[in-house]
mmCIF file with all atom_site columns, C-alpha atoms in Angstrom:
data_model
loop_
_atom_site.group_PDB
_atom_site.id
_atom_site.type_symbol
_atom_site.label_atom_id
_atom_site.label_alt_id
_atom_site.label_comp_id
_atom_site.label_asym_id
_atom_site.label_entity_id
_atom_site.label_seq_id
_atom_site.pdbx_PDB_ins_code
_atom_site.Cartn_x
_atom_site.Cartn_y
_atom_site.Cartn_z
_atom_site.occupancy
_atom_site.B_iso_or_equiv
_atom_site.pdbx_formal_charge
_atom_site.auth_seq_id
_atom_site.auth_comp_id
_atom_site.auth_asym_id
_atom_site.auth_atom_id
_atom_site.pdbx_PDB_model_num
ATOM 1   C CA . UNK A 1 1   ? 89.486  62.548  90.928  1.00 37.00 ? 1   UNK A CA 1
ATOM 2   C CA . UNK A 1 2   ? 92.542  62.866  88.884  1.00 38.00 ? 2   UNK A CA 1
ATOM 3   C CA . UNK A 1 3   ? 95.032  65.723  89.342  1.00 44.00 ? 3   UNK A CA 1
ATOM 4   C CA . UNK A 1 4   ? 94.742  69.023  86.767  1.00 46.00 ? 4   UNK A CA 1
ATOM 5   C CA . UNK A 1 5   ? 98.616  68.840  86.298  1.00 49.00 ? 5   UNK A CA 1
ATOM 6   C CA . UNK A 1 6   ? 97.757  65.504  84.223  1.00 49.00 ? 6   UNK A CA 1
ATOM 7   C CA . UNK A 1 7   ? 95.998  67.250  81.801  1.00 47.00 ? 7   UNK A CA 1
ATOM 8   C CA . UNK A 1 8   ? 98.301  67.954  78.173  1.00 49.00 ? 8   UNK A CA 1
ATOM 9   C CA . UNK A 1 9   ? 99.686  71.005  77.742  1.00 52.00 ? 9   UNK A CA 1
ATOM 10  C CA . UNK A 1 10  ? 98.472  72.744  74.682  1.00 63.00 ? 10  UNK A CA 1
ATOM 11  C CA . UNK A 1 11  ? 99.717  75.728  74.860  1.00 72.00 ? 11  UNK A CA 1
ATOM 12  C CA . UNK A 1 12  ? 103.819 76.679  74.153  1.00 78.00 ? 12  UNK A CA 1
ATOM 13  C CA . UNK A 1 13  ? 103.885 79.603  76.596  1.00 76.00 ? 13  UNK A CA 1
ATOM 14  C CA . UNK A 1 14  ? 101.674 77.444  79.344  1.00 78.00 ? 14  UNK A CA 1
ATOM 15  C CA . UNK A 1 15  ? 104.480 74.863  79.278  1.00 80.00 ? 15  UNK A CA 1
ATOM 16  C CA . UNK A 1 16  ? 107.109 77.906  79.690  1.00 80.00 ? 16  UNK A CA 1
ATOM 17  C CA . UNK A 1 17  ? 104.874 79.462  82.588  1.00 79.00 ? 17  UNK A CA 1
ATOM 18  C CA . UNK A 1 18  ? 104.446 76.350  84.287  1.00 81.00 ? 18  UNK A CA 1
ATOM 19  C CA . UNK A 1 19  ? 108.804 75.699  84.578  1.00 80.00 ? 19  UNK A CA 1
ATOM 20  C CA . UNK A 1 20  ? 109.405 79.513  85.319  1.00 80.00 ? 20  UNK A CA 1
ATOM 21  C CA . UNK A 1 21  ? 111.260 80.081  88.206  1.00 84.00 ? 21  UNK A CA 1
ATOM 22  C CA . UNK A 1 22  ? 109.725 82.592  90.345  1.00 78.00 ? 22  UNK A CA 1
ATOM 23  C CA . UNK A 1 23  ? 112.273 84.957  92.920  1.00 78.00 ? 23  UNK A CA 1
ATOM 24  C CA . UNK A 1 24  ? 111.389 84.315  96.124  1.00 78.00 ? 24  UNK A CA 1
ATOM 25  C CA . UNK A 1 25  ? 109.021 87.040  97.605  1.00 74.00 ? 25  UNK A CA 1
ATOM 26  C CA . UNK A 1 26  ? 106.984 87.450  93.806  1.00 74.00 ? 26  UNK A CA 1
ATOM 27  C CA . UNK A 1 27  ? 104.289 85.223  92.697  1.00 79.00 ? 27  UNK A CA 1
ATOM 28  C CA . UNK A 1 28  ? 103.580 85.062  88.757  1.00 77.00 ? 28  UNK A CA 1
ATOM 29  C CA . UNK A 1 29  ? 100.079 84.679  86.863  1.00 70.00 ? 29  UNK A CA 1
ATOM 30  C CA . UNK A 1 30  ? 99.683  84.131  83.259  1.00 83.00 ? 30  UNK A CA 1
ATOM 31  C CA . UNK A 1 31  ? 96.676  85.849  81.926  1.00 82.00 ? 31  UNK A CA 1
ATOM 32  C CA . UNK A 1 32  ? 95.573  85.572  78.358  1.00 80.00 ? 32  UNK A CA 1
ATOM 33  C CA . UNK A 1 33  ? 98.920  84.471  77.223  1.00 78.00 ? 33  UNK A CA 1
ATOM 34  C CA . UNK A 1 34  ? 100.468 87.126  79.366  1.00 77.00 ? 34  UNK A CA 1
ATOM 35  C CA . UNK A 1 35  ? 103.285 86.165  82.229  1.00 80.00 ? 35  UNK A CA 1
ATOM 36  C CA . UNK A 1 36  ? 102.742 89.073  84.980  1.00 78.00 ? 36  UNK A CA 1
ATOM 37  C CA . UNK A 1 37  ? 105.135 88.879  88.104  1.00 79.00 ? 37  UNK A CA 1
ATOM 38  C CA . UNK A 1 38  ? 104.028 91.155  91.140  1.00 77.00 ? 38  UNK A CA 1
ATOM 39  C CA . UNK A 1 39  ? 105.902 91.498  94.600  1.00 76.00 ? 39  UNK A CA 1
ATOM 40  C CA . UNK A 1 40  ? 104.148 90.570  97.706  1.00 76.00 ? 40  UNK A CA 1
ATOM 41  C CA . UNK A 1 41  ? 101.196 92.279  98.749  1.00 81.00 ? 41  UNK A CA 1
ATOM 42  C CA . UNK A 1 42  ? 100.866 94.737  101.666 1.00 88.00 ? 42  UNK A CA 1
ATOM 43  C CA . UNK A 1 43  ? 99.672  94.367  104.915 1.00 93.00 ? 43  UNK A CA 1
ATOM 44  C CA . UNK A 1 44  ? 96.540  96.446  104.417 1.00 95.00 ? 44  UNK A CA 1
ATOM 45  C CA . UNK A 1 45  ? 95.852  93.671  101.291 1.00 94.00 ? 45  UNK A CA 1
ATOM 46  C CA . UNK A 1 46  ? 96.330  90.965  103.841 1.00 94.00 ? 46  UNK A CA 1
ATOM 47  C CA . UNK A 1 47  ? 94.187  92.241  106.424 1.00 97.00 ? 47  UNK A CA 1
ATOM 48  C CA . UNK A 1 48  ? 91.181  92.399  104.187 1.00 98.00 ? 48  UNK A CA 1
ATOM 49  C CA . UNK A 1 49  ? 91.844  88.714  102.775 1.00 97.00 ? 49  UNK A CA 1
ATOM 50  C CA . UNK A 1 50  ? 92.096  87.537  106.788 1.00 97.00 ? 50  UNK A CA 1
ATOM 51  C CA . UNK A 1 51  ? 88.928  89.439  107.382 1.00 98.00 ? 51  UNK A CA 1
ATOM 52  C CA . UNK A 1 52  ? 86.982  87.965  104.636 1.00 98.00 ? 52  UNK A CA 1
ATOM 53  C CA . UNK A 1 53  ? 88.615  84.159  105.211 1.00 96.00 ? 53  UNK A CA 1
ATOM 54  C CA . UNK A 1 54  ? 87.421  84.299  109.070 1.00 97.00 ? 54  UNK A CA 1
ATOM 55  C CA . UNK A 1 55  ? 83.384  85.267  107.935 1.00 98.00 ? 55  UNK A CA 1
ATOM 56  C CA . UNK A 1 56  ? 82.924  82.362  105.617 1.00 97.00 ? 56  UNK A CA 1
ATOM 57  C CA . UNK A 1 57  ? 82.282  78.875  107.080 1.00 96.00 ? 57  UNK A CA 1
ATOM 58  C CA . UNK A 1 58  ? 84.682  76.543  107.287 1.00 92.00 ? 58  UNK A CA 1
ATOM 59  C CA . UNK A 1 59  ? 81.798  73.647  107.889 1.00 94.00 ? 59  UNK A CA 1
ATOM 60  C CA . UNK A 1 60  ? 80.873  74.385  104.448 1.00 95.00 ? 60  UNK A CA 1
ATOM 61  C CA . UNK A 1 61  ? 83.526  76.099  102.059 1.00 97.00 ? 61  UNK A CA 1
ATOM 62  C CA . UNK A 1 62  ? 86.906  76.047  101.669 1.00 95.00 ? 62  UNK A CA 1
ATOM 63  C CA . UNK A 1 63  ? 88.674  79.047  101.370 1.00 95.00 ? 63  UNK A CA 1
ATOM 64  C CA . UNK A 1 64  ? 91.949  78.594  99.686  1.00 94.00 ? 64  UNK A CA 1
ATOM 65  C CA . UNK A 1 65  ? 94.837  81.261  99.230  1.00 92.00 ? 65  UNK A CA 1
ATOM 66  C CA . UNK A 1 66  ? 97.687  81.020  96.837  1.00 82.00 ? 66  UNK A CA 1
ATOM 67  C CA . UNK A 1 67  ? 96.254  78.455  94.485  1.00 89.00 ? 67  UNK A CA 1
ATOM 68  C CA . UNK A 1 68  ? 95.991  78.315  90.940  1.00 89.00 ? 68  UNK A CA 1
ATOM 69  C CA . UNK A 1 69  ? 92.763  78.313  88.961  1.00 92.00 ? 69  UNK A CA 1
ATOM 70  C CA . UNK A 1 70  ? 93.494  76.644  85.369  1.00 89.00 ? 70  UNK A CA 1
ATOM 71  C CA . UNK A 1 71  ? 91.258  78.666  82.738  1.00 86.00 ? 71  UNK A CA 1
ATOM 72  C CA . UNK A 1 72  ? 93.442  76.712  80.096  1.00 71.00 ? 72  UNK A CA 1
ATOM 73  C CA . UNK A 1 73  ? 90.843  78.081  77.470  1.00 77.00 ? 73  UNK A CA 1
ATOM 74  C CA . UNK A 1 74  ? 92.280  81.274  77.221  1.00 76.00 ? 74  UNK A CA 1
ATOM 75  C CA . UNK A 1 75  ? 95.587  80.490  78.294  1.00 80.00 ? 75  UNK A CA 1
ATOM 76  C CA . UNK A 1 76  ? 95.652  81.888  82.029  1.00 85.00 ? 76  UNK A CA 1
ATOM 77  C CA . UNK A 1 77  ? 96.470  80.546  84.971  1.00 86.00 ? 77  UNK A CA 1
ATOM 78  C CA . UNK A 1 78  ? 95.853  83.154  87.898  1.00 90.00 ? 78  UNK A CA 1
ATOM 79  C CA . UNK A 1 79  ? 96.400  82.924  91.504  1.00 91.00 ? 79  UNK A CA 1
ATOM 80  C CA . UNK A 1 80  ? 93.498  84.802  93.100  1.00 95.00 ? 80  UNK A CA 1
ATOM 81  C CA . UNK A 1 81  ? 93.647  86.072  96.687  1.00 95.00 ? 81  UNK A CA 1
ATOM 82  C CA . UNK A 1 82  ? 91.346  83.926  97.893  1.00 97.00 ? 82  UNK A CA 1
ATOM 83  C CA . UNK A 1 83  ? 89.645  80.833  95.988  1.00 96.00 ? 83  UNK A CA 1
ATOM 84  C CA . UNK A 1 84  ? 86.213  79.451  97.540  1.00 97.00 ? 84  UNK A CA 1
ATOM 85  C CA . UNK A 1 85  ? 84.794  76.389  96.717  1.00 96.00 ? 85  UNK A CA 1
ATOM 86  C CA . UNK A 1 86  ? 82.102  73.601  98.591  1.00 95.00 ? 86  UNK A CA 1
ATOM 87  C CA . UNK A 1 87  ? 84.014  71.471  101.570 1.00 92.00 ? 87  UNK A CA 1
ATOM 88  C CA . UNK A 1 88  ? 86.088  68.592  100.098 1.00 81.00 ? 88  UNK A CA 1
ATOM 89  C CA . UNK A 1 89  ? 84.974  69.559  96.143  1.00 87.00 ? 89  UNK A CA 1
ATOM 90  C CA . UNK A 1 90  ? 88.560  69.821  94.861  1.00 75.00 ? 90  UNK A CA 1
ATOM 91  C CA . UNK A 1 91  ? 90.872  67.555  93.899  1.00 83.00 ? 91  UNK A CA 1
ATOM 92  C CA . UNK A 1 92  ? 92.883  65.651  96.481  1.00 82.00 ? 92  UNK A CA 1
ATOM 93  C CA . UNK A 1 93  ? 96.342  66.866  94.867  1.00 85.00 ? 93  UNK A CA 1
ATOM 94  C CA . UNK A 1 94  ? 97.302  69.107  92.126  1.00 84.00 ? 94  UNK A CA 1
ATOM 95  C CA . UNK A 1 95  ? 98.738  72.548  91.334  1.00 84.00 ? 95  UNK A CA 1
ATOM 96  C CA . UNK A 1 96  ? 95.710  73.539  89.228  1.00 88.00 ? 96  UNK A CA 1
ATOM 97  C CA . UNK A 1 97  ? 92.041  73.584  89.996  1.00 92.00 ? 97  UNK A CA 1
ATOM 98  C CA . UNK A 1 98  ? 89.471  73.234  87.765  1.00 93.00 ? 98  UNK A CA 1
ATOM 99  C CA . UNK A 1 99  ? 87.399  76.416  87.645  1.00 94.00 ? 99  UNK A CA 1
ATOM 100 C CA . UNK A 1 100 ? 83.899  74.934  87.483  1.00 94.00 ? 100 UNK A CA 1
ATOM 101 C CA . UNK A 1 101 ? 84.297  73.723  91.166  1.00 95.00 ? 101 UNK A CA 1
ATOM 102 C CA . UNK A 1 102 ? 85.093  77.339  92.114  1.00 96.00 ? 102 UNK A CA 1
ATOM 103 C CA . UNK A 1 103 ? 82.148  79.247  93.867  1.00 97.00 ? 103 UNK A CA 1
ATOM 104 C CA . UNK A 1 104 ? 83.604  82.368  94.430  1.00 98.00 ? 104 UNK A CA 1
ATOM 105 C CA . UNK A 1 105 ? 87.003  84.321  93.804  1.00 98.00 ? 105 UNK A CA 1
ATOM 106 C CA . UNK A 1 106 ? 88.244  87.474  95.343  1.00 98.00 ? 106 UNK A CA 1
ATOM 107 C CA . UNK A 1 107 ? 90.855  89.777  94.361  1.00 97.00 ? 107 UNK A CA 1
ATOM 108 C CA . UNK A 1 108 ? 92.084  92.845  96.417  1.00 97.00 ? 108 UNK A CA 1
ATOM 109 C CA . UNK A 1 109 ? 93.101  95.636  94.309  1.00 96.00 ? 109 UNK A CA 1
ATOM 110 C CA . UNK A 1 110 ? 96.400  97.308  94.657  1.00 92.00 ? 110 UNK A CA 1
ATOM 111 C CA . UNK A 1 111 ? 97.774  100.287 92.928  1.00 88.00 ? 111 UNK A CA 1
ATOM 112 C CA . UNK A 1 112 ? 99.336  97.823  89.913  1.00 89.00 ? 112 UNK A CA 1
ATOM 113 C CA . UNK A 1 113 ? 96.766  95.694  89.781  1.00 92.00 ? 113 UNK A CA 1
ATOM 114 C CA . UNK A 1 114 ? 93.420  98.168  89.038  1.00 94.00 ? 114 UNK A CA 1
ATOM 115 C CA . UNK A 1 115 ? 93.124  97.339  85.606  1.00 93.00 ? 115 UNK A CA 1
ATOM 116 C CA . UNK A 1 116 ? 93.868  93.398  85.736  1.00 93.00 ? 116 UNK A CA 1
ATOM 117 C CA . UNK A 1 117 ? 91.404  93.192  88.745  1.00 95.00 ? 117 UNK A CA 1
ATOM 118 C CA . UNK A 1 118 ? 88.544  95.430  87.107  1.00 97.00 ? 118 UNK A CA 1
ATOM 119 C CA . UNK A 1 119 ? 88.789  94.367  83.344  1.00 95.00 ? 119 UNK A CA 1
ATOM 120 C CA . UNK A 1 120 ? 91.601  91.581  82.431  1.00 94.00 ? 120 UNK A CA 1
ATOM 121 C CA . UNK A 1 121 ? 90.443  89.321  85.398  1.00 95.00 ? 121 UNK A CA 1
ATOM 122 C CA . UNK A 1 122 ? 86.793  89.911  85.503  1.00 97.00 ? 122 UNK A CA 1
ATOM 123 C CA . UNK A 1 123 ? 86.750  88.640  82.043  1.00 96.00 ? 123 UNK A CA 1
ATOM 124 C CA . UNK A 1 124 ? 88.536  85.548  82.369  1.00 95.00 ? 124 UNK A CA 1
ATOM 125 C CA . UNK A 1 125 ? 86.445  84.643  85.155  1.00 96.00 ? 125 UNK A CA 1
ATOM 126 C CA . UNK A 1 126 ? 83.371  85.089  83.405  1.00 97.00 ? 126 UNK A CA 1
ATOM 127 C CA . UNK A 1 127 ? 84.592  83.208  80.403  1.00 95.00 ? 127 UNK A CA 1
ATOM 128 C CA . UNK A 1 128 ? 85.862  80.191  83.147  1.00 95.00 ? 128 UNK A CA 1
ATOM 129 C CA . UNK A 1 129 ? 81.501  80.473  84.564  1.00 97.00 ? 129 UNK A CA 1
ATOM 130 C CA . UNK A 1 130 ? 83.160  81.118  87.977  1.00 97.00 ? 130 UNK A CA 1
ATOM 131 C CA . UNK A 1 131 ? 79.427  81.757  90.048  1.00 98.00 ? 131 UNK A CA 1
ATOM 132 C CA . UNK A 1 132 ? 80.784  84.674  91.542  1.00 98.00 ? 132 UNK A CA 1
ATOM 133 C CA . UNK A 1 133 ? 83.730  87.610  91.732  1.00 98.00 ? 133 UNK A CA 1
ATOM 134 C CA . UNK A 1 134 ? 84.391  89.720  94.817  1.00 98.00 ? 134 UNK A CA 1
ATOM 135 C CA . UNK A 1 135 ? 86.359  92.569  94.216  1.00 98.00 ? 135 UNK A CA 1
ATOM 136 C CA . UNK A 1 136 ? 87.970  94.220  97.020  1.00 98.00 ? 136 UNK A CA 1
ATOM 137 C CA . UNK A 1 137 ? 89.143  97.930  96.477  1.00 98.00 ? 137 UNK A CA 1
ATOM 138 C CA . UNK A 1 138 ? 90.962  99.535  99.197  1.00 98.00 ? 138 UNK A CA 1
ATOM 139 C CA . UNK A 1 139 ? 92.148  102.461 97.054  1.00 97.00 ? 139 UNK A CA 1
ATOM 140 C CA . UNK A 1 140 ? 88.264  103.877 96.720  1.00 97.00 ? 140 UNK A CA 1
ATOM 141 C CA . UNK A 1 141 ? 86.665  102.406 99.625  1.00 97.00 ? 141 UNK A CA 1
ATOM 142 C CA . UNK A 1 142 ? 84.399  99.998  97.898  1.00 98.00 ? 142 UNK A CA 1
ATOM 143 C CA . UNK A 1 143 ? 83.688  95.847  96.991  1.00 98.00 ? 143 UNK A CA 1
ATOM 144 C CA . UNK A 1 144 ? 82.118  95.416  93.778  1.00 98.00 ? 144 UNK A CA 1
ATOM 145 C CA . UNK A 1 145 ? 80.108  91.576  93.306  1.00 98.00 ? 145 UNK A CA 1
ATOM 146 C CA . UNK A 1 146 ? 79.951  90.437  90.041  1.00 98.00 ? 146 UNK A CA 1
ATOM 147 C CA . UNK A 1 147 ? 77.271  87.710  89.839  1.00 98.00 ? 147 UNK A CA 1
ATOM 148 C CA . UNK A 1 148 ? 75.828  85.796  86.117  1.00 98.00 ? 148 UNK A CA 1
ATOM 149 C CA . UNK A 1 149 ? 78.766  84.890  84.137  1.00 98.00 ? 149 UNK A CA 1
ATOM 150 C CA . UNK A 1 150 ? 77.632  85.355  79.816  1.00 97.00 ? 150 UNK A CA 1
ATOM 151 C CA . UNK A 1 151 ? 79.564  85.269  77.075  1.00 95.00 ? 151 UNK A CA 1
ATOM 152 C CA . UNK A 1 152 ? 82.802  83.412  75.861  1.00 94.00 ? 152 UNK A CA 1
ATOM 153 C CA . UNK A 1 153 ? 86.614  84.827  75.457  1.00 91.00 ? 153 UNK A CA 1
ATOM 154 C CA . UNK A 1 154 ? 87.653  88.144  75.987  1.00 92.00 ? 154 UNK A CA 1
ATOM 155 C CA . UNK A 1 155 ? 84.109  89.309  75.461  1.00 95.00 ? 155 UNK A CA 1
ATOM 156 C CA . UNK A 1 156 ? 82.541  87.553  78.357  1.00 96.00 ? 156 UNK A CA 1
ATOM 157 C CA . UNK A 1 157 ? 81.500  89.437  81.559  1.00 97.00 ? 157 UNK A CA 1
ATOM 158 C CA . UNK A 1 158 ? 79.113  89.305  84.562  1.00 98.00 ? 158 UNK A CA 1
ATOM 159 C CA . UNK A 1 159 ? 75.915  90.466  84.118  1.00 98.00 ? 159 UNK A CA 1
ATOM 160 C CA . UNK A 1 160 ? 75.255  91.816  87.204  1.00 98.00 ? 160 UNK A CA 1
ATOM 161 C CA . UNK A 1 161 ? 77.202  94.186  89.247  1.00 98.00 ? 161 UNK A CA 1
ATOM 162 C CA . UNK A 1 162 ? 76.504  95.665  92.776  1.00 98.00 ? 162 UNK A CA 1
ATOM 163 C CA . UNK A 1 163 ? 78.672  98.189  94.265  1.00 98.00 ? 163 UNK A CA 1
ATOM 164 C CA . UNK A 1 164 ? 78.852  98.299  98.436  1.00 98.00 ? 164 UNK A CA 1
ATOM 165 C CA . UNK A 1 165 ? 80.593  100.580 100.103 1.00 98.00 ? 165 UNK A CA 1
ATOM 166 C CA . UNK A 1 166 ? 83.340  100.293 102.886 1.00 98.00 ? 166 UNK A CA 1
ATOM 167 C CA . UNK A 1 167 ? 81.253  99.543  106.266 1.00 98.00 ? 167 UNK A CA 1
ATOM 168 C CA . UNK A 1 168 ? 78.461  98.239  104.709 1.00 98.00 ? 168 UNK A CA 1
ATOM 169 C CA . UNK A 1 169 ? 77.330  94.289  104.407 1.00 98.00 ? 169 UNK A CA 1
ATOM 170 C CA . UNK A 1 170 ? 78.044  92.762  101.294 1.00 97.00 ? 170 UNK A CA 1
ATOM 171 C CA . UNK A 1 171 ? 75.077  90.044  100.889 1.00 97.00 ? 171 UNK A CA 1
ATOM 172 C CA . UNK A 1 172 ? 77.061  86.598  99.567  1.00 97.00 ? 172 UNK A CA 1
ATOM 173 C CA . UNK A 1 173 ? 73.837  84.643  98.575  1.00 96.00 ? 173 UNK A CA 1
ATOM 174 C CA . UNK A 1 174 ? 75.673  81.672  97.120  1.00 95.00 ? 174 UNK A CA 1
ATOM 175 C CA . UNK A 1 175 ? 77.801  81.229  100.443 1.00 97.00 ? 175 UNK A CA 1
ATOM 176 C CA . UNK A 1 176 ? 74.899  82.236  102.259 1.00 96.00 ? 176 UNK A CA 1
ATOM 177 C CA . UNK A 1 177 ? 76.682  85.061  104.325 1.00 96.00 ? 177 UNK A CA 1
ATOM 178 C CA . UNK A 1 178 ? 76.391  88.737  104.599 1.00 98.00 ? 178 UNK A CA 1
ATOM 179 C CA . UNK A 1 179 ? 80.146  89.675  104.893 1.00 98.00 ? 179 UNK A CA 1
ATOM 180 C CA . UNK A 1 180 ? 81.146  92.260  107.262 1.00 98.00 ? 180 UNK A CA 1
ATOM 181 C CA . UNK A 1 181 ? 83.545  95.393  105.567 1.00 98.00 ? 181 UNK A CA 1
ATOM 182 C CA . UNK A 1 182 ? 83.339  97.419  108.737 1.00 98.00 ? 182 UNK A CA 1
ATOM 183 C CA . UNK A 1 183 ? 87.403  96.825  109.203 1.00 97.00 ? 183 UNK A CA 1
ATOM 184 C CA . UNK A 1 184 ? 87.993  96.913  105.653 1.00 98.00 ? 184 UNK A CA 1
ATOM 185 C CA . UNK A 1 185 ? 91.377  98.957  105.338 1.00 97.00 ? 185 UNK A CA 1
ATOM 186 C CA . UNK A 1 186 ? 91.952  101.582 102.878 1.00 96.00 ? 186 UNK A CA 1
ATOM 187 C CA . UNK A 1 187 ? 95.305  102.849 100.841 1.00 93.00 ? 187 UNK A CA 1
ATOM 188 C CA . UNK A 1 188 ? 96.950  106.090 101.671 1.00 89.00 ? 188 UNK A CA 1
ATOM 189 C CA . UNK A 1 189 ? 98.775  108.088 99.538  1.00 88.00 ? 189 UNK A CA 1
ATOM 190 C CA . UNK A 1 190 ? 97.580  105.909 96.205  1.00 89.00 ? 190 UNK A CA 1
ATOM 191 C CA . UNK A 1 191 ? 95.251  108.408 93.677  1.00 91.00 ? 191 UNK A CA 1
ATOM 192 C CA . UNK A 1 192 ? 91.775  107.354 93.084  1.00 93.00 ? 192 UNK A CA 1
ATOM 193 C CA . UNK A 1 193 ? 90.998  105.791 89.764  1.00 94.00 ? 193 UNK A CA 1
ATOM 194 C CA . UNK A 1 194 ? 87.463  105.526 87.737  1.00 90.00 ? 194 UNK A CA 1
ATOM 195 C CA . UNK A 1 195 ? 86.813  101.702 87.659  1.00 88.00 ? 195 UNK A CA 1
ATOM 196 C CA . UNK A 1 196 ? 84.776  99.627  87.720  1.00 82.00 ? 196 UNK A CA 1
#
């Protein structure tokens, strides 16, 4: 299979984002023609992402962290927390993958990322037909699925949405798990907000 970084760039700003020198200690995402920089995560973030890496089979998926998905369409290239796709399904090399061989992608929320997470995000990933969206929320206690990508552009969206609370399973059917949230962390100190 041939690398994504082969593919032309098309975009101005995509060429930009792809020579921008990130500080060390931030990672950058370009969504919808946006560059967004964030600082590391905290540890409560990288908890959750451990505890939902260690329930999904390695026999079967791949769970990837820090790469990029390439939704060239609408001119976004975001890093989710964690990327799943089938065993061996990507390409052997590459900065970018493709996001029809992605299964399943999961963002944690923080405090400056509600709004990306819950609307910017969960659009682009419908628009890209990624299968499934796992939002983690560790400001209100909750994971919110997002299953049956419709729609194209900034109008697309999942069609169905099931909220699970902190300590309760969270049925996966694609991956064919029922994920665990019992040691889900949450936030302190961060004020509640009224997504999804």
């Amino acid at each position: 299979m041939t690398a994504v970084d082969d593919r032309p760039t098309t975009h101005p700003l995509v060429a930009f984002f792809e020579d921008l020198e990130v500080p060390e200690g931030y990672k950058a995402e370009l969504l919808r023609g946006e560059i967004v920089m964030m600082a590391g995560p905290d540890l409560v973030h990288n908890r959750i992402v451990l505890r939902v890496l260690q329930q999904i089979p390695g026999q079967k998926w791949d769970c990837l962290q820090t790469q990029d998905i390439d939704f060239l369409r609408q001119t976004s290239e975001p890093q989710p927390d964690l990327v799943v796709l089938g065993r061996d399904a990507g390409p052997e090399s590459g900065r970018l993958l493709p996001p029809e061989l992605v299964t399943m992608l999961v963002e944690v929320v923080s405090k400056n990322s509600v709004h990306r997470d819950y609307r910017l995000k969960r659009s682009i990933y419908a628009a890209g037909r990624i299968p499934a969206y796992l939002i983690i929320d560790p400001i209100m206690a909750h994971c919110v699925l997002l299953t049956d990508p419709t729609g194209t552009g900034e109008d697309a969206d999942y069609m169905v949405q099931r909220t699970t609370k902190f300590g309760d399973p969270i049925p996966l059917d694609l991956l064919g798990v029922k994920l665990d949230t019992t040691e889900f962390q949450t936030f302190t100190n961060v004020r509640p907000h009224s997504h999804p």
